[in-house]
Amino acid sequence: VNGALFRGKVDFTGTRFAHPVSFRGSKFFGKVIFDAAQFEGKADFASTEFHEDASFNEEVLFAKHVGFGSSIFYKKASFEKALFQGETYFGYTRFSSDTNLSYSQFFERTFFDGEEKNRVFSDTKPTLMVSVLFQKPKDTLFRIVNLSRCSLINTDLSSVELTDIKWSVNQRRKVIFDEISKDSNKNYPLIEKVYRQLKKNYEDRGSYGEGGDFHYGEMEMRRLSHHGIFKYVSLTALYKYLSGYGEKYWRAFLWLTIFFLGFAGSYLLTGIKTQSENAKVISYSFDFQPRTLLTSSFWEDFSCSLLHTLEIATFQRDRTFTPFSTFGKFMEVLQTILISAQVAFTILAINRRFKR
């Protein structure tokens, strides 16, 4: 039936194709249904045009090679629960509207291969790839594919080849559509799982830029999975605020600077002194006048306080100054914890930055 023209609705529901079949170059102008059909030989749909909805649902079976190379789906295309037991080829296939591959299974080599002017899958209509199973992920290729409107819940892409993929972008970060969709009942743990698998995929191939974006998404979904106020007050939230989950080196360094200056200022108020006999005492009250900040003596004292802060941060045993109040000693302990943690966050963020 190569080059055939089907002008009305075509229904092949449950049809058994015992031999190889080819619809190459055919045009379906009406709705076409292949639900529960069985293609026991090769199936060739290359350069086929589907002008209305095309349905390959209900465990339609492709037992051998099936090709949709250069085919065009102008309306909805659905392969829900389809079984692709042979090599599958969606090369230069154009999906112009909604596409559904959910719950389908691919048992052999699989190719979703596009070109820059014709990426596989629409960038304006949704694509569903929920709970798709690739039995041979290392023989599965997504190249020049548009996944910016694609739902990937419960689909493991950690080992498939992802090359030149178009993702959605949110605040200069690559994201999956499941995160930014308007669905009010998002399953954050499942979205977190998708991000974790994508992070593994990209970092295993040395693409730390995209891997960093997906790491951020993974941690953000973990934070949002908390209930109530714990979305904003938790260790995960603190990790975000202080370093952007280890991805924002400038934020980590800014907070490190703030901590240094803050603790230096606190020692001026709690009081420090040298350990010599003629001890130098530095202590300011909470009601000191702003004009004090303009004096050279204040900045000399502040530099001494900065020195004390630095000596604590570098774990010096013999320190120039020592606090002379219990609260001052408490601040030293607090500084040791906070600045040590922030230094670690900063080093981690810088390390991830240079990996990019």
Tab-separated table of C-alpha atoms in Angstrom, residues 84-313:
chain	number	residue	atom	x	y	z
A	84	PHE	CA	8.102	-2.145	20.253
A	85	GLN	CA	9.846	-5.525	20.232
A	86	GLY	CA	12.099	-4.839	17.269
A	87	GLU	CA	14.363	-1.961	16.329
A	88	THR	CA	12.402	1.283	16.347
A	89	TYR	CA	13.168	4.344	14.269
A	90	PHE	CA	11.630	7.801	14.670
A	91	GLY	CA	14.136	9.623	12.474
A	92	TYR	CA	13.210	13.139	11.304
A	93	THR	CA	9.662	12.444	12.426
A	94	ARG	CA	7.530	15.546	12.907
A	95	PHE	CA	4.979	15.613	15.705
A	96	SER	CA	2.964	18.803	15.254
A	97	SER	CA	0.475	18.251	18.064
A	98	ASP	CA	-0.015	16.273	21.294
A	99	THR	CA	2.042	13.090	21.494
A	100	ASN	CA	1.568	10.222	23.932
A	101	LEU	CA	4.119	7.442	24.430
A	102	SER	CA	3.197	6.679	28.018
A	103	TYR	CA	3.516	3.097	29.281
A	104	SER	CA	5.077	1.962	26.013
A	105	GLN	CA	7.986	-0.493	25.990
A	106	PHE	CA	11.011	-0.555	23.696
A	107	PHE	CA	12.870	-3.879	23.669
A	108	GLU	CA	15.601	-3.258	21.081
A	109	ARG	CA	17.592	-0.348	19.661
A	110	THR	CA	15.545	2.813	19.523
A	111	PHE	CA	16.208	6.077	17.709
A	112	PHE	CA	14.552	9.452	18.150
A	113	ASP	CA	16.631	11.437	15.689
A	114	GLY	CA	15.821	14.920	14.432
A	115	GLU	CA	17.423	17.893	12.738
A	116	GLU	CA	17.794	21.500	13.844
A	117	LYS	CA	14.855	22.763	11.792
A	118	ASN	CA	12.740	19.732	12.642
A	119	ARG	CA	13.319	18.500	16.154
A	120	VAL	CA	11.397	15.416	17.197
A	121	PHE	CA	8.312	16.412	19.272
A	122	SER	CA	6.452	19.706	19.348
A	123	ASP	CA	7.643	22.767	21.262
A	124	THR	CA	4.086	24.085	21.715
A	125	LYS	CA	2.044	20.934	22.415
A	126	PRO	CA	2.583	18.486	25.286
A	127	THR	CA	4.386	15.174	24.940
A	128	LEU	CA	3.728	12.403	27.446
A	129	MET	CA	6.493	9.895	28.116
A	130	VAL	CA	5.260	8.650	31.473
A	131	SER	CA	6.476	5.228	32.645
A	132	VAL	CA	8.194	4.421	29.361
A	133	LEU	CA	10.529	1.434	29.551
A	134	PHE	CA	13.711	1.146	27.477
A	135	GLN	CA	14.979	-2.401	27.826
A	136	LYS	CA	18.293	-1.497	26.181
A	137	PRO	CA	18.921	2.071	27.334
A	138	LYS	CA	22.527	2.126	26.095
A	139	ASP	CA	21.217	1.384	22.598
A	140	THR	CA	18.652	4.171	22.800
A	141	LEU	CA	19.359	7.518	21.157
A	142	PHE	CA	17.672	10.893	21.606
A	143	ARG	CA	19.411	13.329	19.239
A	144	ILE	CA	18.195	16.802	18.307
A	145	VAL	CA	14.959	16.199	20.190
A	146	ASN	CA	12.607	18.706	21.780
A	147	LEU	CA	11.768	17.695	25.370
A	148	SER	CA	10.767	21.185	26.519
A	149	ARG	CA	7.091	20.167	26.787
A	150	CYS	CA	7.631	16.539	27.725
A	151	SER	CA	6.491	14.799	30.911
A	152	LEU	CA	9.074	12.219	31.986
A	153	ILE	CA	7.638	10.884	35.247
A	154	ASN	CA	8.818	7.303	35.953
A	155	THR	CA	10.855	7.165	32.736
A	156	ASP	CA	14.496	6.321	33.355
A	157	LEU	CA	16.815	8.229	31.010
A	158	SER	CA	19.937	7.787	33.130
A	159	SER	CA	21.719	5.594	30.558
A	160	VAL	CA	20.246	6.590	27.199
A	161	GLU	CA	22.227	8.842	24.867
A	162	LEU	CA	20.984	12.426	25.044
A	163	THR	CA	22.517	14.706	22.423
A	164	ASP	CA	21.474	18.279	21.608
A	165	ILE	CA	18.269	18.147	23.630
A	166	LYS	CA	16.060	21.209	23.916
A	167	TRP	CA	14.845	21.609	27.503
A	168	SER	CA	12.615	24.214	29.061
A	169	VAL	CA	14.491	27.064	30.733
A	170	ASN	CA	13.449	28.672	34.008
A	171	GLN	CA	15.586	31.450	35.491
A	172	ARG	CA	18.508	30.511	33.205
A	173	ARG	CA	18.338	26.907	34.395
A	174	LYS	CA	17.410	23.897	32.271
A	175	VAL	CA	14.311	22.259	33.737
A	176	ILE	CA	11.924	19.476	32.841
A	177	PHE	CA	8.342	20.312	31.982
A	178	ASP	CA	6.998	18.418	34.997
A	179	GLU	CA	8.496	21.066	37.305
A	180	ILE	CA	7.053	24.137	35.570
A	181	SER	CA	3.701	22.728	34.454
A	182	LYS	CA	0.563	24.269	35.925
A	183	ASP	CA	-0.467	20.977	37.524
A	184	SER	CA	-1.434	21.802	41.115
A	185	ASN	CA	-0.895	18.196	42.278
A	186	LYS	CA	2.756	17.740	41.406
A	187	ASN	CA	4.466	14.648	42.742
A	188	TYR	CA	7.729	16.249	43.835
A	189	PRO	CA	9.500	12.996	44.847
A	190	LEU	CA	8.908	11.544	41.367
A	191	ILE	CA	10.134	14.727	39.678
A	192	GLU	CA	13.181	14.633	41.969
A	193	LYS	CA	13.861	11.082	40.755
A	194	VAL	CA	13.767	12.198	37.100
A	195	TYR	CA	16.221	15.008	37.855
A	196	ARG	CA	18.556	12.618	39.677
A	197	GLN	CA	18.598	10.265	36.682
A	198	LEU	CA	19.217	13.117	34.241
A	199	LYS	CA	22.020	14.454	36.456
A	200	LYS	CA	23.687	11.027	36.362
A	201	ASN	CA	23.332	10.865	32.589
A	202	TYR	CA	24.956	14.221	31.929
A	203	GLU	CA	27.665	14.028	34.587
A	204	ASP	CA	28.675	10.530	33.472
A	205	ARG	CA	29.372	12.080	30.052
A	206	GLY	CA	31.216	15.057	31.521
A	207	SER	CA	28.459	17.588	30.785
A	208	TYR	CA	28.631	19.272	34.183
A	209	GLY	CA	26.724	22.374	33.108
A	210	GLU	CA	23.508	20.502	32.396
A	211	GLY	CA	24.305	18.118	35.253
A	212	GLY	CA	24.476	21.104	37.608
A	213	ASP	CA	21.099	22.366	36.410
A	214	PHE	CA	19.521	18.978	37.030
A	215	HIS	CA	21.249	18.702	40.428
A	216	TYR	CA	19.649	22.016	41.358
A	217	GLY	CA	16.280	20.704	40.168
A	218	GLU	CA	16.732	17.495	42.167
A	219	MET	CA	17.412	19.412	45.388
A	220	GLU	CA	14.657	21.929	44.712
A	221	MET	CA	12.095	19.140	44.358
A	222	ARG	CA	13.389	17.616	47.601
A	223	ARG	CA	12.867	20.949	49.337
A	224	LEU	CA	9.373	21.424	47.903
A	225	SER	CA	8.359	17.906	48.975
A	226	HIS	CA	8.484	19.092	52.600
A	227	HIS	CA	5.218	20.187	54.140
A	228	GLY	CA	4.226	23.657	55.258
A	229	ILE	CA	6.888	25.905	56.705
A	230	PHE	CA	9.545	23.196	56.354
A	231	LYS	CA	9.744	24.042	52.647
A	232	TYR	CA	11.448	27.236	53.757
A	233	VAL	CA	12.960	26.253	57.118
A	234	SER	CA	14.997	23.059	56.783
A	235	LEU	CA	18.551	21.908	56.105
A	236	THR	CA	17.685	21.560	52.416
A	237	ALA	CA	16.332	25.112	52.320
A	238	LEU	CA	19.453	26.358	54.136
A	239	TYR	CA	21.610	24.607	51.528
A	240	LYS	CA	19.736	26.546	48.839
A	241	TYR	CA	20.001	29.907	50.579
A	242	LEU	CA	23.722	29.594	51.316
A	243	SER	CA	25.027	28.183	48.024
A	244	GLY	CA	22.211	27.402	45.596
A	245	TYR	CA	22.650	23.686	46.330
A	246	GLY	CA	26.372	23.975	45.589
A	247	GLU	CA	25.751	25.508	42.152
A	248	LYS	CA	25.996	29.256	42.936
A	249	TYR	CA	29.616	29.919	43.862
A	250	TRP	CA	29.072	33.682	43.971
A	251	ARG	CA	26.238	33.257	46.485
A	252	ALA	CA	28.345	30.962	48.645
A	253	PHE	CA	31.257	33.438	48.601
A	254	LEU	CA	28.930	36.366	49.387
A	255	TRP	CA	27.559	34.598	52.458
A	256	LEU	CA	31.081	33.658	53.526
A	257	THR	CA	32.060	37.330	53.370
A	258	ILE	CA	28.944	38.343	55.303
A	259	PHE	CA	29.728	35.768	57.993
A	260	PHE	CA	33.291	37.021	58.346
A	261	LEU	CA	32.249	40.650	58.656
A	262	GLY	CA	29.301	39.788	60.899
A	263	PHE	CA	31.325	37.800	63.385
A	264	ALA	CA	34.069	40.432	63.361
A	265	GLY	CA	31.461	43.006	64.270
A	266	SER	CA	29.991	40.782	66.972
A	267	TYR	CA	33.365	40.485	68.717
A	268	LEU	CA	33.523	44.261	68.978
A	269	LEU	CA	30.267	44.150	70.924
A	270	THR	CA	30.977	41.068	73.057
A	271	GLY	CA	34.519	42.252	73.743
A	272	ILE	CA	37.979	40.788	73.152
A	273	LYS	CA	41.352	41.378	74.740
A	274	THR	CA	44.971	40.413	74.267
A	275	GLN	CA	46.466	37.787	76.564
A	276	SER	CA	49.503	39.887	77.585
A	277	GLU	CA	49.933	41.507	80.989
A	278	ASN	CA	49.124	44.941	79.623
A	279	ALA	CA	46.032	43.620	77.928
A	280	LYS	CA	44.508	45.614	75.109
A	281	VAL	CA	40.745	45.599	75.555
A	282	ILE	CA	38.374	46.141	72.642
A	283	SER	CA	34.727	46.522	73.546
A	284	TYR	CA	31.872	48.605	72.177
A	285	SER	CA	28.397	49.091	73.569
A	286	PHE	CA	25.255	48.534	71.519
A	287	ASP	CA	24.393	52.237	71.719
A	288	PHE	CA	27.634	53.574	70.189
A	289	GLN	CA	27.259	56.620	67.959
A	290	PRO	CA	27.347	56.200	64.149
A	291	ARG	CA	30.077	58.848	63.909
A	292	THR	CA	32.334	56.355	65.659
A	293	LEU	CA	32.540	54.506	62.348
A	294	LEU	CA	34.408	57.460	60.892
A	295	THR	CA	37.256	57.324	63.378
A	296	SER	CA	40.592	55.665	62.688
A	297	SER	CA	40.552	53.994	66.100
A	298	PHE	CA	37.346	52.135	65.210
A	299	TRP	CA	38.823	50.712	62.029
A	300	GLU	CA	41.971	49.730	63.902
A	301	ASP	CA	39.827	47.863	66.418
A	302	PHE	CA	37.768	46.324	63.605
A	303	SER	CA	40.938	45.045	61.935
A	304	CYS	CA	41.895	43.388	65.239
A	305	SER	CA	38.462	41.802	65.370
A	306	LEU	CA	38.866	40.575	61.785
A	307	LEU	CA	42.200	39.051	62.765
A	308	HIS	CA	40.508	37.233	65.629
A	309	THR	CA	37.799	35.971	63.255
A	310	LEU	CA	40.429	34.715	60.803
A	311	GLU	CA	42.411	32.957	63.533
A	312	ILE	CA	39.277	31.100	64.652
A	313	ALA	CA	38.379	30.187	61.054
